[in-house]
Coordinates of C-alpha atoms and ligand atoms in Angstrom, one line a residue:
M1049 CA 6.3 31.0 46.1
P1050 CA 6.3 32.1 42.4
E1051 CA 8.6 29.3 41.7
E1052 CA 6.1 26.8 43.0
K1053 CA 3.5 28.3 40.9
D1054 CA 5.7 28.0 37.8
E1055 CA 6.2 24.4 38.5
E1056 CA 2.5 23.8 38.9
Q1057 CA 1.9 25.5 35.7
V1058 CA 4.5 23.3 34.0
Q1059 CA 2.9 20.2 35.5
E1060 CA -0.5 21.4 34.3
E1061 CA 0.9 21.8 30.7
I1062 CA 2.5 18.4 30.8
S1063 CA -0.5 16.6 32.1
D1064 CA -2.6 18.4 29.5
D1065 CA -0.3 16.9 27.0
L1066 CA -0.5 13.4 28.5
T1067 CA -4.2 13.3 28.8
E1068 CA -4.5 13.8 25.1
L1069 CA -3.1 10.3 24.8
E1070 CA -5.6 7.5 24.3
G1071 CA -6.2 5.7 27.6
V1072 CA -4.8 8.5 29.8
G1073 CA -7.3 10.4 32.0
P1074 CA -6.4 13.0 34.6
V1075 CA -5.9 10.2 37.3
T1076 CA -3.5 8.2 35.1
A1077 CA -1.7 11.4 34.1
K1078 CA -1.2 12.2 37.7
R1079 CA 0.2 8.8 38.3
L1080 CA 2.5 9.0 35.3
I1081 CA 3.8 12.4 36.3
G1082 CA 4.2 11.3 39.9
A1083 CA 6.4 8.4 38.7
G1084 CA 8.5 10.8 36.6
Y1085 CA 7.0 10.1 33.2
T1086 CA 6.3 13.7 32.5
T1087 CA 6.9 13.8 28.7
L1088 CA 5.9 11.8 25.7
E1089 CA 9.5 11.0 25.1
S1090 CA 9.9 9.4 28.5
L1091 CA 6.9 7.2 27.7
V1092 CA 8.2 6.2 24.3
L1093 CA 11.4 4.9 25.9
A1094 CA 9.7 3.0 28.8
T1095 CA 8.8 -0.7 28.7
S1096 CA 5.3 -1.7 29.7
S1097 CA 6.4 -3.7 32.8
E1098 CA 8.6 -0.8 34.1
L1099 CA 5.7 1.7 33.6
A1100 CA 3.2 -0.6 35.3
A1101 CA 5.5 -1.2 38.3
A1102 CA 6.2 2.5 38.7
T1103 CA 2.6 3.7 38.4
G1104 CA 0.4 0.8 39.5
I1105 CA -1.5 0.7 36.3
T1106 CA -2.0 -2.6 34.5
E1107 CA 0.6 -3.8 32.1
S1108 CA -1.8 -3.9 29.2
A1109 CA -2.8 -0.3 29.9
A1110 CA 0.8 0.6 30.1
R1111 CA 1.4 -1.0 26.7
K1112 CA -1.4 1.0 25.1
I1113 CA -0.1 4.3 26.6
I1114 CA 3.4 3.6 25.2
A1115 CA 2.0 2.8 21.8
A1116 CA -0.1 5.9 21.8
A1117 CA 2.9 8.0 22.8
R1118 CA 5.0 6.5 20.0
K1119 CA 2.2 7.2 17.6
R1120 CA 2.0 10.8 18.7
L1121 CA 5.7 11.3 18.3
N1122 CA 5.9 9.3 15.1
V1123 CA 8.5 7.1 16.6
E1124 CA 8.5 3.5 15.7
V1125 CA 10.9 1.5 17.7
M1126 CA 10.9 -2.1 16.6
S1127 CA 12.9 -5.2 16.8
A1128 CA 15.1 -6.3 13.9
Y1129 CA 12.7 -9.2 13.4
D1130 CA 9.7 -6.8 13.1
Y1131 CA 11.7 -4.8 10.7
Y1132 CA 12.6 -7.9 8.7
L1133 CA 8.9 -8.7 8.5
Q1134 CA 8.2 -5.1 7.4
R1135 CA 10.9 -5.3 4.7
K1136 CA 9.3 -8.5 3.4
S1137 CA 6.3 -6.4 2.5
V1138 CA 8.4 -4.2 0.2
Q1139 CA 7.2 -4.5 -3.4
R1140 CA 8.8 -3.5 -6.7
I1141 CA 7.3 -1.7 -9.6
T1142 CA 8.6 -2.4 -13.1
T1143 CA 10.0 0.6 -15.0
G1144 CA 9.1 -1.0 -18.3
S1145 CA 12.7 -1.6 -19.1
R1146 CA 14.1 -4.9 -18.1
K1147 CA 17.6 -3.6 -17.9
L1148 CA 16.6 -0.7 -15.6
D1149 CA 14.6 -3.1 -13.4
D1150 CA 17.7 -5.3 -13.1
L1151 CA 19.8 -2.3 -12.2
L1152 CA 17.4 -1.5 -9.4
G1153 CA 17.3 -5.1 -8.2
G1154 CA 13.8 -5.8 -9.6
G1155 CA 12.2 -2.4 -10.0
I1156 CA 11.4 0.7 -8.0
E1157 CA 10.9 -0.2 -4.4
T1158 CA 8.0 0.7 -2.1
Q1159 CA 8.8 2.1 1.3
A1160 CA 11.7 4.1 -0.2
I1161 CA 12.5 7.2 -2.1
T1162 CA 14.1 6.7 -5.5
E1163 CA 15.7 9.7 -7.1
I1164 CA 16.7 10.2 -10.7
Y1165 CA 18.9 13.2 -11.6
G1166 CA 20.4 14.4 -14.8
P1167 CA 20.7 17.4 -17.1
Y1168 CA 17.9 18.9 -19.3
G1169 CA 16.3 16.7 -21.8
S1170 CA 18.0 13.6 -20.4
G1171 CA 14.7 11.8 -20.0
K1172 CA 13.7 12.2 -16.3
T1173 CA 10.2 13.4 -17.0
Q1174 CA 9.7 10.6 -19.6
L1175 CA 10.6 8.0 -17.0
C1176 CA 8.1 9.6 -14.6
H1177 CA 5.3 9.4 -17.2
Q1178 CA 6.2 5.8 -17.8
V1179 CA 6.2 4.7 -14.1
A1180 CA 2.9 6.6 -13.6
V1181 CA 1.5 3.9 -15.9
T1182 CA 3.5 0.8 -15.0
V1183 CA 2.5 1.0 -11.4
Q1184 CA -1.1 0.3 -12.6
L1185 CA -0.1 -3.0 -14.3
P1186 CA -1.2 -6.1 -12.5
P1187 CA 1.4 -7.8 -10.3
E1188 CA 2.0 -10.6 -12.9
K1189 CA 3.1 -7.9 -15.3
G1190 CA 5.3 -6.2 -12.8
G1191 CA 3.0 -3.5 -11.4
L1192 CA 1.1 -3.1 -8.2
G1193 CA -2.3 -2.6 -9.7
R1194 CA -2.4 0.7 -7.8
T1195 CA -2.6 4.4 -8.8
T1196 CA -0.3 7.3 -9.0
L1197 CA -0.1 10.7 -7.4
F1198 CA 1.9 13.0 -9.8
I1199 CA 3.1 16.2 -8.4
D1200 CA 4.3 18.4 -11.2
T1201 CA 6.3 21.5 -10.3
E1202 CA 7.5 22.4 -13.8
G1203 CA 4.3 22.0 -15.8
T1204 CA 5.8 19.3 -18.1
F1205 CA 3.3 16.6 -17.4
R1206 CA 1.5 15.6 -20.6
P1207 CA -1.6 13.4 -20.5
E1208 CA -1.1 12.6 -24.2
R1209 CA 2.1 10.9 -23.3
I1210 CA 0.2 8.7 -20.8
V1211 CA -2.1 7.7 -23.6
Q1212 CA 0.8 6.5 -25.8
I1213 CA 2.5 4.7 -22.9
A1214 CA -0.7 3.0 -21.8
E1215 CA -1.2 1.7 -25.3
R1216 CA 2.3 0.2 -25.2
F1217 CA 1.5 -1.6 -22.0
E1218 CA -1.9 -2.7 -23.3
L1219 CA -3.8 -0.7 -20.7
D1220 CA -7.0 1.2 -21.5
S1221 CA -5.7 4.7 -21.9
E1222 CA -8.8 6.3 -20.4
E1223 CA -8.5 4.1 -17.3
A1224 CA -4.8 4.8 -17.1
L1225 CA -5.4 8.6 -17.1
K1226 CA -8.1 8.2 -14.4
A1227 CA -5.7 6.3 -12.3
I1228 CA -3.3 9.2 -12.2
L1229 CA -4.0 12.0 -9.7
Y1230 CA -2.4 15.1 -11.0
A1231 CA -1.4 18.1 -8.9
R1232 CA 0.5 21.1 -10.1
A1233 CA 2.6 22.7 -7.4
F1234 CA 3.4 26.4 -8.0
T1235 CA 5.8 27.1 -5.1
S1236 CA 7.7 25.0 -2.6
D1237 CA 5.0 25.8 0.1
H1238 CA 2.4 24.7 -2.3
Q1239 CA 4.3 21.5 -2.9
M1240 CA 4.5 20.8 0.8
I1241 CA 0.7 21.4 1.2
V1242 CA -0.2 19.2 -1.8
T1243 CA 2.0 16.4 -0.3
E1244 CA 0.4 16.8 3.1
K1245 CA -3.0 16.5 1.5
A1246 CA -1.9 13.3 -0.1
E1247 CA -2.1 11.6 3.3
S1248 CA -5.9 11.4 3.1
L1249 CA -5.8 10.2 -0.5
M1250 CA -3.2 7.5 -0.1
K1251 CA -5.7 4.9 1.2
E1252 CA -8.8 6.2 -0.5
R1253 CA -7.3 6.2 -3.9
D1254 CA -4.9 3.3 -3.3
I1255 CA -1.9 5.3 -4.4
G1256 CA 1.1 3.0 -5.1
I1257 CA 3.6 5.7 -6.1
I1258 CA 4.1 9.4 -5.5
I1259 CA 6.0 11.1 -8.3
V1260 CA 7.5 14.5 -7.7
D1261 CA 8.9 16.0 -10.9
S1262 CA 10.9 17.9 -10.0
L1263 CA 11.6 17.7 -6.3
I1264 CA 13.9 20.6 -6.2
S1265 CA 13.2 23.3 -8.8
H1266 CA 11.0 25.5 -6.5
F1267 CA 13.4 25.1 -3.6
R1268 CA 16.3 26.2 -5.8
G1269 CA 14.3 29.1 -7.4
E1270 CA 13.0 30.5 -4.1
Y1271 CA 16.0 30.2 -1.9
V1272 CA 18.8 31.9 -3.7
G1273 CA 22.1 32.8 -2.2
R1274 CA 24.3 31.4 0.5
E1275 CA 22.4 33.0 3.4
S1276 CA 19.2 31.2 2.6
L1277 CA 20.9 27.8 2.0
A1278 CA 20.4 26.5 5.5
A1279 CA 16.7 27.4 5.5
R1280 CA 16.3 25.7 2.1
Q1281 CA 18.0 22.6 3.2
Q1282 CA 15.9 22.4 6.4
K1283 CA 12.7 22.7 4.5
L1284 CA 13.9 20.1 1.9
N1285 CA 14.7 17.8 4.7
R1286 CA 11.3 18.2 6.2
Y1287 CA 9.8 17.5 2.8
L1288 CA 11.8 14.4 2.3
H1289 CA 10.6 13.1 5.7
K1290 CA 7.1 13.7 4.7
L1291 CA 7.5 11.7 1.6
L1292 CA 9.2 8.9 3.4
K1293 CA 6.5 8.8 6.0
L1294 CA 3.9 8.3 3.3
A1295 CA 6.0 5.7 1.6
L1296 CA 6.4 3.7 4.9
G1297 CA 2.8 4.2 6.1
Y1298 CA 1.2 3.1 2.9
N1299 CA 3.7 0.7 1.4
A1300 CA 4.1 3.1 -1.5
A1301 CA 7.0 4.1 -3.7
V1302 CA 8.3 7.6 -4.1
L1303 CA 10.1 8.7 -7.3
V1304 CA 11.6 12.2 -7.4
T1305 CA 13.6 13.9 -10.1
N1306 CA 16.5 16.2 -9.5
Q1307 CA 18.6 18.6 -11.5
V1308 CA 22.4 18.7 -11.8
V1309 CA 24.8 21.4 -10.8
A1310 CA 28.3 21.9 -12.2
D1311 CA 30.9 21.2 -9.6
P1312 CA 33.5 23.9 -10.2
G1313 CA 36.1 21.8 -8.4
T1314 CA 36.1 19.1 -11.2
F1315 CA 38.9 19.3 -13.7
F1316 CA 38.7 15.8 -15.1
G1317 CA 35.7 13.7 -15.8
D1318 CA 32.0 14.5 -15.3
P1319 CA 31.5 17.9 -13.6
N1320 CA 27.8 17.2 -13.1
K1321 CA 26.6 16.5 -9.6
P1322 CA 23.1 16.3 -8.2
A1323 CA 21.6 19.4 -6.7
G1324 CA 20.3 19.3 -3.1
G1325 CA 23.5 18.6 -1.3
H1326 CA 23.9 16.2 1.6
V1327 CA 20.3 16.5 2.7
L1328 CA 19.0 15.0 -0.5
G1329 CA 22.0 12.6 -0.8
H1330 CA 21.2 11.1 2.6
G1331 CA 17.4 11.5 2.3
V1332 CA 16.9 9.3 -0.7
T1333 CA 17.3 5.5 -0.6
A1334 CA 18.4 4.9 -4.2
R1335 CA 19.8 7.4 -6.7
L1336 CA 20.0 7.1 -10.5
Y1337 CA 22.0 9.4 -12.8
I1338 CA 20.7 9.7 -16.4
R1339 CA 22.5 11.4 -19.2
R1340 CA 22.7 11.3 -23.0
A1341 CA 25.0 8.7 -24.5
K1342 CA 26.1 7.8 -28.0
K1343 CA 23.6 7.1 -30.8
G1344 CA 20.8 8.9 -29.1
L1345 CA 20.8 6.5 -26.2
R1346 CA 20.6 7.3 -22.5
Q1347 CA 22.9 6.0 -20.0
I1348 CA 21.5 5.3 -16.5
T1349 CA 23.8 4.7 -13.6
L1350 CA 22.9 3.5 -10.2
V1351 CA 25.0 5.7 -8.0
K1352 CA 23.6 5.0 -4.6
S1353 CA 21.8 2.0 -3.2
P1354 CA 21.7 0.4 0.2
Y1355 CA 22.6 -3.0 -1.1
L1356 CA 23.3 -3.0 -4.9
P1357 CA 26.6 -2.2 -6.6
E1358 CA 27.2 0.8 -8.8
A1359 CA 26.4 -0.1 -12.4
S1360 CA 25.2 1.4 -15.7
I1361 CA 22.8 0.4 -18.4
E1362 CA 21.6 2.0 -21.6
V1363 CA 18.1 2.7 -22.7
K1364 CA 16.4 4.5 -25.5
I1365 CA 13.5 7.0 -25.5
T1366 CA 11.0 6.7 -28.2
E1367 CA 7.3 7.7 -28.6
R1368 CA 6.6 4.4 -26.8
G1369 CA 8.5 5.7 -23.7
V1370 CA 11.7 4.3 -22.2
E1371 CA 12.8 1.1 -23.7
D1372 CA 15.7 -1.3 -23.5
A1373 CA 18.3 -0.3 -26.1
Ligands
LIG1073 P1 14.4 18.7 -17.8 O1 13.0 18.5 -17.1 O2 14.4 19.8 -18.7 O3 15.5 18.7 -16.8 O4 14.6 17.4 -18.7 P2 14.1 15.9 -18.5 O5 15.2 15.0 -18.1 O6 12.9 15.8 -17.7 O7 13.8 15.5 -20.0 P3 12.5 14.8 -20.6 O8 12.2 13.6 -19.9 O9 11.5 15.8 -20.8 O10 13.1 14.3 -22.0 C1 12.9 15.0 -23.1 C2 13.6 14.2 -24.2 O11 13.0 12.9 -24.4 C3 13.5 14.9 -25.5 O12 14.6 15.8 -25.7 C4 13.5 13.7 -26.5 O13 14.9 13.4 -26.8 C5 13.0 12.6 -25.7 N1 11.6 12.3 -26.1 C6 10.5 12.8 -25.5 N2 9.4 12.3 -26.2 C7 9.8 11.6 -27.2 C8 9.2 10.9 -28.3 O14 8.0 10.9 -28.4 N3 10.0 10.3 -29.2 C9 11.3 10.3 -29.1 N4 12.1 9.7 -30.0 N5 12.0 11.0 -28.1 C10 11.2 11.6 -27.2
LIG1074 MG1 11.6 17.2 -16.9

């Protein structure tokens, strides 16, 4: 007898869950469960005709229930054609350097995470300031005419720099400053919360790019030692998913900066590698490496891209920002 009760309880919990879906009342929930659709996952994987046949609900009702379940679980299964159409809506933001734009295949992509890593003083924060401005440019000048959310974890954002860069791009500096939402994040938890809050601002403020400078410093500072590495990586992974979801949901770009760590196994060549390990390596769509080069220039290398070859260019950093060398 207690077994039966358990089962009933389980059913109760499941049907509670299902009735939270749009279009599912207690009666429909019962039908779904009776036909074996006891979880959101099972609904996500069903086709509308299959579900209609098994439960006796109409096909259009079934379609709505499946869509609601997908939404709840954040699963978007789509045909390659739909994906193709979605990709066509990808836009690019000029970096303000023609060469860097070319390296990126036309600029920083929306619906993706672009990472720039490099040692201290290599120019990562400078580039962030610049892109916070260029996204505001009208499309005919390579921008999106949209605003920036700037998440600063190191306290190195300088509004004065925005003024200089805005002048270079012939934007009104006051307007340019107003079009940048600035958030200082003091811990990795704070960084997560600030980013979560962004969800409601994305549409309201028409945010075209989220900049996180730096993505990793709090994570590295708070999770020290081997035993906390797994926890750190898990949290970092969750954070990256959060960013990607915003990028996809609002056709926005994400630009993050990352530090380098010395690879002790390197005897020849460059010992610098990006921090964040595989989680970050897999989580970002495109990856740039910036370092100081000869004559005060900066070399930027595209080290990862889904479709572009590895290549390098050189730029200079001046009071006007990042410019072609
Ligand atoms: P970390 O955050 O410390 O890892 O470094 P970063 O890669 O963010 O470096 P950042 O973008 O802050 O670059 C700082 C460097 O940019 C300085 O060392 C300068 O070489 C250069 N820079 C910044 N502002 C100016 C400027 O107004 N004129 C010139 N000529 N160079 C500048
Ligand atoms: Mg910096």
